[in-house]
Amino acid sequence: MAESKAIAFFPWWSIEQEMTFGSVRLFQYLKKKLPGDNGLVSQNDIDDVISAYSFRPNARVSQCALLEVDEWKLGGSPDAVVQKMFLVRDILGFSTLAARSLFREHSGYCSFHNFLLVVQRFREGQADTFAYTTRRRDGGSINLWSSDEFAFQRPIHVNTSLRPPRPQEALVALLLRDDVPPSWFEAIREFNHANTDSLDVPLHVETVMMKSAFEQLLGIGVRAEDFERALKGLLPEPRSELAERVREHSLSEKWRKAFPRSARPIYAWAREFCARRGGAAHGGRKGSHYVWSEESHLAFCSIFFPLILKRVANSRGMYEMQGDDMERLERIDEYVVADPMGHSEDEEEGSDLEHPWVKIDNDIELHAIARRMWPYMAGSSA
């Protein structure tokens, strides 16, 4: 029997040029043009496989990202590497989500569902006929179709017009290491699936998954005390001027009243997030006594969790923290005292319309640029 052939691709993720991360390679697919024949698979067969995917009715996918891993090349048998391919999907998706900057309108946004990975087997010269498996509670079902009578449609919540940011290379390199604890990958999967934007996943389910991500990463249970204690061992103390700026913020008082035993807003946030998770898992999810909504907690987690993963890796000597990430951790209370969903662009006529988190991010980026430029400026002044 002939060895099976396959291609691996991300139908809802388009890239402009080849990317290489160690043994992971991403290639640009352009219908009838790229990547071309490679000796194992023809451009025509690649076109036929991908023609089963559609952005919208009568608009089949014409460009996307192709994946190769280790020694495996497009058109080869995927059996030896298929599990690693889906691990790589989790890593690339997570590392791209970690690069997002929220509340910037149309700039560089994505969800984890942008990173749907398809490993499609095909028969040479008959690649437009395919089989796929669906999951059932009592097992599974195999379906046989051809691309001229069926197309997999892009989910409406997946926006392919917004180009995702490039995956954070240092984070990809970290997660491709052989000594990464398995629990980290469980944590990353929980995080990814809490960042799909799908209306089929309720907010309270995302809250449970997000808290589970922290628990897997930090090796803790559900108790708020354990979560707060773990964060205290990882977060730097803010400089005095930063702490004073936070204390003067109006939302700071709300956090203090809600959680008087917590010394910083970030620790008060941790306790409320645990309470939110408990309510989501066991009932009683609603209540006006919370400082933040579920949406606000989830938005914050989407930037906070990747920072904590990097910090944990840094504490183990596996990762070197970048200056902007360390500053973001030092200023994390500033994010907590600015409710991300409480910002309204029409609060006051003539007021600064920039989202408060964007202001913090921009300030951190300016400081990072200044740090990089300082040696040259100091040298020129001498």
mmCIF file of C-alpha atoms in Angstrom:
data_model
loop_
_atom_site.group_PDB
_atom_site.id
_atom_site.type_symbol
_atom_site.label_atom_id
_atom_site.label_comp_id
_atom_site.label_asym_id
_atom_site.label_seq_id
_atom_site.Cartn_x
_atom_site.Cartn_y
_atom_site.Cartn_z
ATOM 1 C CA MET A 1 0.000 0.000 0.000
ATOM 2 C CA ALA A 2 1.292 3.449 -0.919
ATOM 3 C CA GLU A 3 2.350 5.685 1.948
ATOM 4 C CA SER A 4 -0.288 8.292 2.774
ATOM 5 C CA LYS A 5 0.336 11.891 1.795
ATOM 6 C CA ALA A 6 -0.833 15.020 3.627
ATOM 7 C CA ILE A 7 -0.499 18.758 3.826
ATOM 8 C CA ALA A 8 -0.842 20.831 7.010
ATOM 9 C CA PHE A 9 -2.300 24.320 6.845
ATOM 10 C CA PHE A 10 -4.064 27.101 8.749
ATOM 11 C CA PRO A 11 -7.006 28.122 6.514
ATOM 12 C CA TRP A 12 -7.915 31.209 8.577
ATOM 13 C CA TRP A 13 -4.339 32.483 9.086
ATOM 14 C CA SER A 14 -2.530 34.299 6.301
ATOM 15 C CA ILE A 15 1.157 35.262 6.398
ATOM 16 C CA GLU A 16 3.127 37.524 4.064
ATOM 17 C CA GLN A 17 6.447 35.673 4.154
ATOM 18 C CA GLU A 18 8.083 32.501 5.390
ATOM 19 C CA MET A 19 8.610 32.200 9.153
ATOM 20 C CA THR A 20 11.029 29.809 10.853
ATOM 21 C CA PHE A 21 11.055 28.974 14.569
ATOM 22 C CA GLY A 22 13.692 26.313 15.146
ATOM 23 C CA SER A 23 12.371 23.155 13.486
ATOM 24 C CA VAL A 24 8.983 24.781 12.747
ATOM 25 C CA ARG A 25 8.478 26.335 9.315
ATOM 26 C CA LEU A 26 5.535 28.375 8.032
ATOM 27 C CA PHE A 27 5.108 29.028 4.313
ATOM 28 C CA GLN A 28 2.827 31.355 2.424
ATOM 29 C CA TYR A 29 0.137 29.706 0.313
ATOM 30 C CA LEU A 30 -1.142 31.585 -2.729
ATOM 31 C CA LYS A 31 -3.570 29.809 -5.019
ATOM 32 C CA LYS A 32 -1.869 28.608 -8.230
ATOM 33 C CA LYS A 33 1.404 30.312 -7.213
ATOM 34 C CA LEU A 34 2.911 29.309 -3.858
ATOM 35 C CA PRO A 35 4.585 27.257 -2.546
ATOM 36 C CA GLY A 36 4.915 25.437 -5.897
ATOM 37 C CA ASP A 37 5.788 21.786 -6.525
ATOM 38 C CA ASN A 38 8.257 20.287 -4.043
ATOM 39 C CA GLY A 39 8.740 16.722 -5.311
ATOM 40 C CA LEU A 40 6.281 15.270 -2.767
ATOM 41 C CA VAL A 41 3.200 17.297 -3.641
ATOM 42 C CA SER A 42 2.182 19.450 -6.591
ATOM 43 C CA GLN A 43 0.798 22.983 -6.427
ATOM 44 C CA ASN A 44 -2.333 21.636 -8.108
ATOM 45 C CA ASP A 45 -2.955 19.079 -5.341
ATOM 46 C CA ILE A 46 -2.390 21.728 -2.667
ATOM 47 C CA ASP A 47 -4.895 23.973 -4.437
ATOM 48 C CA ASP A 48 -7.442 21.140 -4.570
ATOM 49 C CA VAL A 49 -7.115 20.373 -0.845
ATOM 50 C CA ILE A 50 -7.445 23.995 0.254
ATOM 51 C CA SER A 51 -10.319 24.634 -2.162
ATOM 52 C CA ALA A 52 -12.595 22.898 0.359
ATOM 53 C CA TYR A 53 -12.277 25.940 2.660
ATOM 54 C CA SER A 54 -14.203 29.152 2.190
ATOM 55 C CA PHE A 55 -14.099 32.629 3.728
ATOM 56 C CA ARG A 56 -17.702 33.231 2.669
ATOM 57 C CA PRO A 57 -20.083 31.843 0.021
ATOM 58 C CA ASN A 58 -18.373 31.754 -3.390
ATOM 59 C CA ALA A 59 -15.063 32.976 -1.923
ATOM 60 C CA ARG A 60 -12.749 29.993 -1.413
ATOM 61 C CA VAL A 61 -9.518 30.398 0.502
ATOM 62 C CA SER A 62 -6.862 31.720 -1.861
ATOM 63 C CA GLN A 63 -4.093 32.438 0.647
ATOM 64 C CA CYS A 64 -3.155 31.049 4.052
ATOM 65 C CA ALA A 65 -0.254 29.560 6.038
ATOM 66 C CA LEU A 66 1.278 26.132 5.427
ATOM 67 C CA LEU A 67 3.123 24.211 8.162
ATOM 68 C CA GLU A 68 6.151 21.917 8.206
ATOM 69 C CA VAL A 69 7.649 20.435 11.384
ATOM 70 C CA ASP A 70 11.015 18.748 12.018
ATOM 71 C CA GLU A 71 11.993 16.601 9.012
ATOM 72 C CA TRP A 72 8.434 16.380 7.714
ATOM 73 C CA LYS A 73 7.669 18.194 4.471
ATOM 74 C CA LEU A 74 4.424 18.981 2.684
ATOM 75 C CA GLY A 75 3.199 15.886 0.866
ATOM 76 C CA GLY A 76 4.857 13.393 3.210
ATOM 77 C CA SER A 77 3.206 10.940 5.579
ATOM 78 C CA PRO A 78 2.260 12.849 8.753
ATOM 79 C CA ASP A 79 1.978 9.845 11.093
ATOM 80 C CA ALA A 80 5.246 10.456 12.976
ATOM 81 C CA VAL A 81 4.674 14.181 13.574
ATOM 82 C CA VAL A 82 0.918 14.762 13.653
ATOM 83 C CA GLN A 83 0.801 15.066 17.456
ATOM 84 C CA LYS A 84 3.663 17.559 17.431
ATOM 85 C CA MET A 85 1.881 19.551 14.707
ATOM 86 C CA PHE A 86 -1.068 20.184 16.994
ATOM 87 C CA LEU A 87 1.273 21.001 19.878
ATOM 88 C CA VAL A 88 2.946 23.525 17.570
ATOM 89 C CA ARG A 89 -0.510 24.932 16.733
ATOM 90 C CA ASP A 90 -1.102 25.528 20.459
ATOM 91 C CA ILE A 91 2.321 27.189 20.811
ATOM 92 C CA LEU A 92 1.970 29.427 17.755
ATOM 93 C CA GLY A 93 -1.580 30.411 18.687
ATOM 94 C CA PHE A 94 -0.618 31.206 22.273
ATOM 95 C CA SER A 95 2.513 33.142 21.263
ATOM 96 C CA THR A 96 0.449 35.250 18.863
ATOM 97 C CA LEU A 97 -2.295 35.901 21.410
ATOM 98 C CA ALA A 98 0.445 36.991 23.823
ATOM 99 C CA ALA A 99 1.558 39.584 21.252
ATOM 100 C CA ARG A 100 -1.877 41.214 21.017
ATOM 101 C CA SER A 101 -2.472 44.698 22.323
ATOM 102 C CA LEU A 102 -6.152 45.088 23.107
ATOM 103 C CA PHE A 103 -8.445 48.073 22.571
ATOM 104 C CA ARG A 104 -6.620 49.335 19.490
ATOM 105 C CA GLU A 105 -9.567 49.150 17.100
ATOM 106 C CA HIS A 106 -8.410 47.294 13.974
ATOM 107 C CA SER A 107 -4.746 46.894 14.829
ATOM 108 C CA GLY A 108 -3.336 43.363 14.939
ATOM 109 C CA TYR A 109 -6.208 41.421 16.482
ATOM 110 C CA CYS A 110 -6.900 37.678 16.397
ATOM 111 C CA SER A 111 -8.566 34.920 18.410
ATOM 112 C CA PHE A 112 -7.416 31.353 18.908
ATOM 113 C CA HIS A 113 -9.873 30.187 16.259
ATOM 114 C CA ASN A 114 -7.727 32.000 13.682
ATOM 115 C CA PHE A 115 -5.318 29.116 14.247
ATOM 116 C CA LEU A 116 -7.474 26.219 13.143
ATOM 117 C CA LEU A 117 -4.966 23.618 11.929
ATOM 118 C CA VAL A 118 -5.925 21.074 9.261
ATOM 119 C CA VAL A 119 -3.746 18.038 8.542
ATOM 120 C CA GLN A 120 -5.427 16.734 5.400
ATOM 121 C CA ARG A 121 -4.523 13.428 3.811
ATOM 122 C CA PHE A 122 -5.072 13.135 0.074
ATOM 123 C CA ARG A 123 -4.527 10.915 -2.937
ATOM 124 C CA GLU A 124 -2.270 12.269 -5.620
ATOM 125 C CA GLY A 125 -4.312 13.678 -8.507
ATOM 126 C CA GLN A 126 -7.545 13.269 -6.508
ATOM 127 C CA ALA A 127 -6.962 15.825 -3.755
ATOM 128 C CA ASP A 128 -10.371 17.458 -4.231
ATOM 129 C CA THR A 129 -12.026 14.381 -2.692
ATOM 130 C CA PHE A 130 -11.529 14.060 1.040
ATOM 131 C CA ALA A 131 -12.704 12.398 4.230
ATOM 132 C CA TYR A 132 -13.116 14.047 7.603
ATOM 133 C CA THR A 133 -14.054 12.772 11.051
ATOM 134 C CA THR A 134 -16.595 14.304 13.413
ATOM 135 C CA ARG A 135 -16.791 13.557 17.128
ATOM 136 C CA ARG A 136 -19.830 11.860 18.638
ATOM 137 C CA ARG A 137 -20.680 11.070 22.234
ATOM 138 C CA ASP A 138 -20.584 7.384 21.292
ATOM 139 C CA GLY A 139 -17.398 7.611 19.243
ATOM 140 C CA GLY A 140 -17.005 9.288 15.862
ATOM 141 C CA SER A 141 -18.240 9.443 12.305
ATOM 142 C CA ILE A 142 -16.285 9.550 9.033
ATOM 143 C CA ASN A 143 -17.695 11.558 6.129
ATOM 144 C CA LEU A 144 -16.584 11.558 2.495
ATOM 145 C CA TRP A 145 -17.019 14.671 0.330
ATOM 146 C CA SER A 146 -15.590 16.467 -2.653
ATOM 147 C CA SER A 147 -14.732 20.161 -2.693
ATOM 148 C CA ASP A 148 -17.108 20.945 -5.558
ATOM 149 C CA GLU A 149 -20.121 20.070 -3.406
ATOM 150 C CA PHE A 150 -18.969 21.072 0.086
ATOM 151 C CA ALA A 151 -16.893 23.762 1.764
ATOM 152 C CA PHE A 152 -15.823 24.357 5.344
ATOM 153 C CA GLN A 153 -16.988 27.898 6.107
ATOM 154 C CA ARG A 154 -14.985 30.406 8.125
ATOM 155 C CA PRO A 155 -16.777 30.975 11.465
ATOM 156 C CA ILE A 156 -18.358 34.411 11.604
ATOM 157 C CA HIS A 157 -16.415 35.366 14.746
ATOM 158 C CA VAL A 158 -13.068 34.760 13.021
ATOM 159 C CA ASN A 159 -11.887 37.956 11.357
ATOM 160 C CA THR A 160 -9.386 37.286 8.570
ATOM 161 C CA SER A 161 -9.203 40.913 7.446
ATOM 162 C CA LEU A 162 -7.202 41.871 10.555
ATOM 163 C CA ARG A 163 -3.675 40.548 10.201
ATOM 164 C CA PRO A 164 -2.596 38.934 13.501
ATOM 165 C CA PRO A 165 0.671 40.105 15.062
ATOM 166 C CA ARG A 166 3.747 37.981 14.522
ATOM 167 C CA PRO A 167 4.172 35.251 17.168
ATOM 168 C CA GLN A 168 6.577 36.276 19.918
ATOM 169 C CA GLU A 169 9.731 34.457 18.836
ATOM 170 C CA ALA A 170 11.292 34.191 22.289
ATOM 171 C CA LEU A 171 8.070 32.674 23.632
ATOM 172 C CA VAL A 172 7.905 30.151 20.777
ATOM 173 C CA ALA A 173 11.535 29.200 21.430
ATOM 174 C CA LEU A 174 10.772 28.718 25.139
ATOM 175 C CA LEU A 175 7.782 26.468 24.519
ATOM 176 C CA LEU A 176 9.639 24.346 21.940
ATOM 177 C CA ARG A 177 12.215 23.356 24.581
ATOM 178 C CA ASP A 178 12.291 19.711 25.611
ATOM 179 C CA ASP A 179 12.234 20.523 29.338
ATOM 180 C CA VAL A 180 8.931 22.453 29.410
ATOM 181 C CA PRO A 181 6.679 20.848 32.070
ATOM 182 C CA PRO A 182 3.606 19.104 30.575
ATOM 183 C CA SER A 183 1.377 21.095 32.932
ATOM 184 C CA TRP A 184 2.366 24.275 31.096
ATOM 185 C CA PHE A 185 0.917 22.927 27.882
ATOM 186 C CA GLU A 186 -2.286 22.039 29.697
ATOM 187 C CA ALA A 187 -2.357 25.615 30.970
ATOM 188 C CA ILE A 188 -1.758 27.026 27.494
ATOM 189 C CA ARG A 189 -4.584 24.929 26.030
ATOM 190 C CA GLU A 190 -6.974 26.192 28.701
ATOM 191 C CA PHE A 191 -5.886 29.761 27.975
ATOM 192 C CA ASN A 192 -6.250 29.318 24.210
ATOM 193 C CA HIS A 193 -9.752 27.901 24.443
ATOM 194 C CA ALA A 194 -10.763 30.767 26.700
ATOM 195 C CA ASN A 195 -9.747 33.152 23.890
ATOM 196 C CA THR A 196 -11.756 31.946 20.896
ATOM 197 C CA ASP A 197 -14.344 34.774 20.739
ATOM 198 C CA SER A 198 -16.948 32.116 19.938
ATOM 199 C CA LEU A 199 -20.458 32.823 21.177
ATOM 200 C CA ASP A 200 -20.805 29.064 21.641
ATOM 201 C CA VAL A 201 -18.501 29.312 24.667
ATOM 202 C CA PRO A 202 -20.262 31.188 27.510
ATOM 203 C CA LEU A 203 -18.295 33.722 29.530
ATOM 204 C CA HIS A 204 -18.611 31.723 32.740
ATOM 205 C CA VAL A 205 -17.051 28.702 30.988
ATOM 206 C CA GLU A 206 -14.176 30.879 29.785
ATOM 207 C CA THR A 207 -13.732 32.105 33.367
ATOM 208 C CA VAL A 208 -13.403 28.542 34.658
ATOM 209 C CA MET A 209 -10.923 27.644 31.890
ATOM 210 C CA MET A 210 -8.866 30.775 32.482
ATOM 211 C CA LYS A 211 -8.574 30.126 36.200
ATOM 212 C CA SER A 212 -7.653 26.516 35.415
ATOM 213 C CA ALA A 213 -4.838 27.854 33.212
ATOM 214 C CA PHE A 214 -3.345 29.709 36.193
ATOM 215 C CA GLU A 215 -3.771 26.659 38.423
ATOM 216 C CA GLN A 216 -1.980 24.359 35.957
ATOM 217 C CA LEU A 217 0.845 26.838 35.437
ATOM 218 C CA LEU A 218 1.383 27.710 39.104
ATOM 219 C CA GLY A 219 0.681 24.252 40.527
ATOM 220 C CA ILE A 220 -2.051 25.528 42.865
ATOM 221 C CA GLY A 221 -5.647 24.665 43.697
ATOM 222 C CA VAL A 222 -8.746 26.828 43.603
ATOM 223 C CA ARG A 223 -8.169 28.711 46.894
ATOM 224 C CA ALA A 224 -7.756 32.474 46.566
ATOM 225 C CA GLU A 225 -5.079 32.472 49.267
ATOM 226 C CA ASP A 226 -2.904 30.134 47.220
ATOM 227 C CA PHE A 227 -3.344 32.228 44.081
ATOM 228 C CA GLU A 228 -2.425 35.444 45.888
ATOM 229 C CA ARG A 229 0.582 33.794 47.544
ATOM 230 C CA ALA A 230 1.865 32.491 44.203
ATOM 231 C CA LEU A 231 1.580 35.930 42.604
ATOM 232 C CA LYS A 232 3.422 37.544 45.519
ATOM 233 C CA GLY A 233 6.384 35.282 44.788
ATOM 234 C CA LEU A 234 6.516 36.386 41.152
ATOM 235 C CA LEU A 235 5.551 40.045 40.921
ATOM 236 C CA PRO A 236 8.077 42.846 41.493
ATOM 237 C CA GLU A 237 7.179 45.566 43.950
ATOM 238 C CA PRO A 238 6.196 48.793 42.197
ATOM 239 C CA ARG A 239 8.359 51.892 42.545
ATOM 240 C CA SER A 240 7.061 54.378 45.092
ATOM 241 C CA GLU A 241 5.870 56.879 42.470
ATOM 242 C CA LEU A 242 3.934 54.141 40.650
ATOM 243 C CA ALA A 243 2.332 52.938 43.885
ATOM 244 C CA GLU A 244 1.301 56.498 44.724
ATOM 245 C CA ARG A 245 -0.221 56.992 41.278
ATOM 246 C CA VAL A 246 -2.256 53.807 41.736
ATOM 247 C CA ARG A 247 -3.460 54.836 45.213
ATOM 248 C CA GLU A 248 -4.813 58.091 43.828
ATOM 249 C CA HIS A 249 -6.995 56.330 41.258
ATOM 250 C CA SER A 250 -10.707 56.240 42.080
ATOM 251 C CA LEU A 251 -11.020 52.493 41.421
ATOM 252 C CA SER A 252 -8.278 51.805 43.958
ATOM 253 C CA GLU A 253 -10.674 52.611 46.786
ATOM 254 C CA LYS A 254 -13.233 50.140 45.431
ATOM 255 C CA TRP A 255 -10.651 47.360 45.444
ATOM 256 C CA ARG A 256 -9.594 48.291 48.998
ATOM 257 C CA LYS A 257 -13.165 48.237 50.261
ATOM 258 C CA ALA A 258 -13.946 44.942 48.547
ATOM 259 C CA PHE A 259 -10.759 43.221 49.743
ATOM 260 C CA PRO A 260 -9.286 45.151 52.697
ATOM 261 C CA ARG A 261 -6.717 42.438 53.491
ATOM 262 C CA SER A 262 -5.068 42.651 50.059
ATOM 263 C CA ALA A 263 -2.082 45.000 50.044
ATOM 264 C CA ARG A 264 -2.229 45.786 46.308
ATOM 265 C CA PRO A 265 -4.995 46.003 43.687
ATOM 266 C CA ILE A 266 -3.506 43.048 41.799
ATOM 267 C CA TYR A 267 -3.969 40.832 44.855
ATOM 268 C CA ALA A 268 -7.509 42.135 45.332
ATOM 269 C CA TRP A 269 -8.104 41.309 41.670
ATOM 270 C CA ALA A 270 -6.813 37.775 42.253
ATOM 271 C CA ARG A 271 -9.310 37.229 45.073
ATOM 272 C CA GLU A 272 -12.216 38.569 43.064
ATOM 273 C CA PHE A 273 -11.232 36.462 40.060
ATOM 274 C CA CYS A 274 -11.278 33.383 42.286
ATOM 275 C CA ALA A 275 -14.723 34.404 43.544
ATOM 276 C CA ARG A 276 -15.866 34.837 39.947
ATOM 277 C CA ARG A 277 -14.511 31.409 39.082
ATOM 278 C CA GLY A 278 -16.251 29.838 42.083
ATOM 279 C CA GLY A 279 -19.552 31.406 41.130
ATOM 280 C CA ALA A 280 -19.103 30.325 37.512
ATOM 281 C CA ALA A 281 -18.401 26.729 38.493
ATOM 282 C CA HIS A 282 -20.940 26.347 41.293
ATOM 283 C CA GLY A 283 -23.711 28.832 40.552
ATOM 284 C CA GLY A 284 -24.527 32.300 41.814
ATOM 285 C CA ARG A 285 -22.506 33.936 39.066
ATOM 286 C CA LYS A 286 -24.351 37.265 39.036
ATOM 287 C CA GLY A 287 -23.957 40.089 41.491
ATOM 288 C CA SER A 288 -23.470 43.829 41.590
ATOM 289 C CA HIS A 289 -20.959 43.611 44.431
ATOM 290 C CA TYR A 290 -18.088 42.728 42.115
ATOM 291 C CA VAL A 291 -15.652 45.476 41.143
ATOM 292 C CA TRP A 292 -15.141 44.069 37.633
ATOM 293 C CA SER A 293 -17.400 42.272 35.168
ATOM 294 C CA GLU A 294 -16.549 38.847 33.755
ATOM 295 C CA GLU A 295 -15.599 40.541 30.483
ATOM 296 C CA SER A 296 -13.107 42.790 32.287
ATOM 297 C CA HIS A 297 -11.537 39.870 34.138
ATOM 298 C CA LEU A 298 -11.129 37.877 30.941
ATOM 299 C CA ALA A 299 -9.625 40.826 29.065
ATOM 300 C CA PHE A 300 -7.096 41.329 31.859
ATOM 301 C CA CYS A 301 -6.237 37.623 32.010
ATOM 302 C CA SER A 302 -5.500 37.627 28.298
ATOM 303 C CA ILE A 303 -2.549 39.968 28.890
ATOM 304 C CA PHE A 304 -1.642 38.882 32.435
ATOM 305 C CA PHE A 305 -1.377 35.117 31.978
ATOM 306 C CA PRO A 306 1.342 35.222 29.253
ATOM 307 C CA LEU A 307 3.353 37.600 31.451
ATOM 308 C CA ILE A 308 3.085 35.231 34.413
ATOM 309 C CA LEU A 309 4.127 32.252 32.277
ATOM 310 C CA LYS A 310 7.223 34.162 31.172
ATOM 311 C CA ARG A 311 7.946 35.130 34.780
ATOM 312 C CA VAL A 312 7.641 31.524 35.966
ATOM 313 C CA ALA A 313 10.003 30.411 33.195
ATOM 314 C CA ASN A 314 12.369 33.242 34.117
ATOM 315 C CA SER A 315 12.398 32.126 37.765
ATOM 316 C CA ARG A 316 13.515 28.679 36.578
ATOM 317 C CA GLY A 317 16.308 30.065 34.405
ATOM 318 C CA MET A 318 14.520 29.044 31.199
ATOM 319 C CA TYR A 319 13.646 32.486 29.849
ATOM 320 C CA GLU A 320 15.127 35.973 29.867
ATOM 321 C CA MET A 321 12.496 38.609 30.594
ATOM 322 C CA GLN A 322 12.385 41.547 28.191
ATOM 323 C CA GLY A 323 12.484 45.049 29.657
ATOM 324 C CA ASP A 324 8.985 45.968 28.531
ATOM 325 C CA ASP A 325 7.542 42.797 30.059
ATOM 326 C CA MET A 326 9.223 43.495 33.387
ATOM 327 C CA GLU A 327 7.925 47.063 33.350
ATOM 328 C CA ARG A 328 4.449 45.797 32.505
ATOM 329 C CA LEU A 329 4.588 43.478 35.526
ATOM 330 C CA GLU A 330 5.853 46.293 37.737
ATOM 331 C CA ARG A 331 2.967 48.485 36.560
ATOM 332 C CA ILE A 332 0.345 45.731 36.623
ATOM 333 C CA ASP A 333 -1.685 47.548 39.309
ATOM 334 C CA GLU A 334 -2.254 50.383 36.843
ATOM 335 C CA TYR A 335 -4.121 47.989 34.579
ATOM 336 C CA VAL A 336 -6.214 46.754 37.501
ATOM 337 C CA VAL A 337 -7.351 50.237 38.578
ATOM 338 C CA ALA A 338 -8.515 51.029 35.027
ATOM 339 C CA ASP A 339 -11.629 48.965 34.277
ATOM 340 C CA PRO A 340 -11.113 47.977 30.615
ATOM 341 C CA MET A 341 -14.827 47.702 29.869
ATOM 342 C CA GLY A 342 -15.707 50.815 31.850
ATOM 343 C CA HIS A 343 -13.991 53.176 29.419
ATOM 344 C CA SER A 344 -16.348 55.154 27.214
ATOM 345 C CA GLU A 345 -15.156 57.270 24.315
ATOM 346 C CA ASP A 346 -17.947 59.760 24.861
ATOM 347 C CA GLU A 347 -17.610 60.166 28.641
ATOM 348 C CA GLU A 348 -16.619 63.811 28.377
ATOM 349 C CA GLU A 349 -16.548 66.053 25.380
ATOM 350 C CA GLY A 350 -12.998 66.960 24.532
ATOM 351 C CA SER A 351 -11.472 64.338 26.833
ATOM 352 C CA ASP A 352 -8.607 62.104 25.768
ATOM 353 C CA LEU A 353 -10.303 59.230 23.948
ATOM 354 C CA GLU A 354 -7.378 56.813 24.144
ATOM 355 C CA HIS A 355 -8.146 53.682 26.157
ATOM 356 C CA PRO A 356 -6.307 53.710 29.532
ATOM 357 C CA TRP A 357 -4.629 50.355 28.859
ATOM 358 C CA VAL A 358 -3.389 51.658 25.504
ATOM 359 C CA LYS A 359 -1.947 54.684 27.299
ATOM 360 C CA ILE A 360 -0.014 52.392 29.640
ATOM 361 C CA ASP A 361 1.192 50.218 26.749
ATOM 362 C CA ASN A 362 2.316 53.249 24.744
ATOM 363 C CA ASP A 363 4.187 54.654 27.713
ATOM 364 C CA ILE A 364 5.951 51.326 28.263
ATOM 365 C CA GLU A 365 6.879 51.147 24.577
ATOM 366 C CA LEU A 366 8.327 54.671 24.702
ATOM 367 C CA HIS A 367 10.417 53.742 27.735
ATOM 368 C CA ALA A 368 11.642 50.603 25.939
ATOM 369 C CA ILE A 369 12.703 52.680 22.925
ATOM 370 C CA ALA A 370 14.464 55.139 25.210
ATOM 371 C CA ARG A 371 16.370 52.295 26.905
ATOM 372 C CA ARG A 372 17.517 50.933 23.552
ATOM 373 C CA MET A 373 18.563 54.382 22.322
ATOM 374 C CA TRP A 374 20.305 55.507 25.510
ATOM 375 C CA PRO A 375 23.735 53.868 24.809
ATOM 376 C CA TYR A 376 23.896 55.634 21.436
ATOM 377 C CA MET A 377 22.735 58.951 22.895
ATOM 378 C CA ALA A 378 25.216 58.689 25.769
ATOM 379 C CA GLY A 379 28.011 57.870 23.318
ATOM 380 C CA SER A 380 27.227 60.826 21.078
ATOM 381 C CA SER A 381 27.097 63.264 24.011
ATOM 382 C CA ALA A 382 30.494 62.081 25.186
#
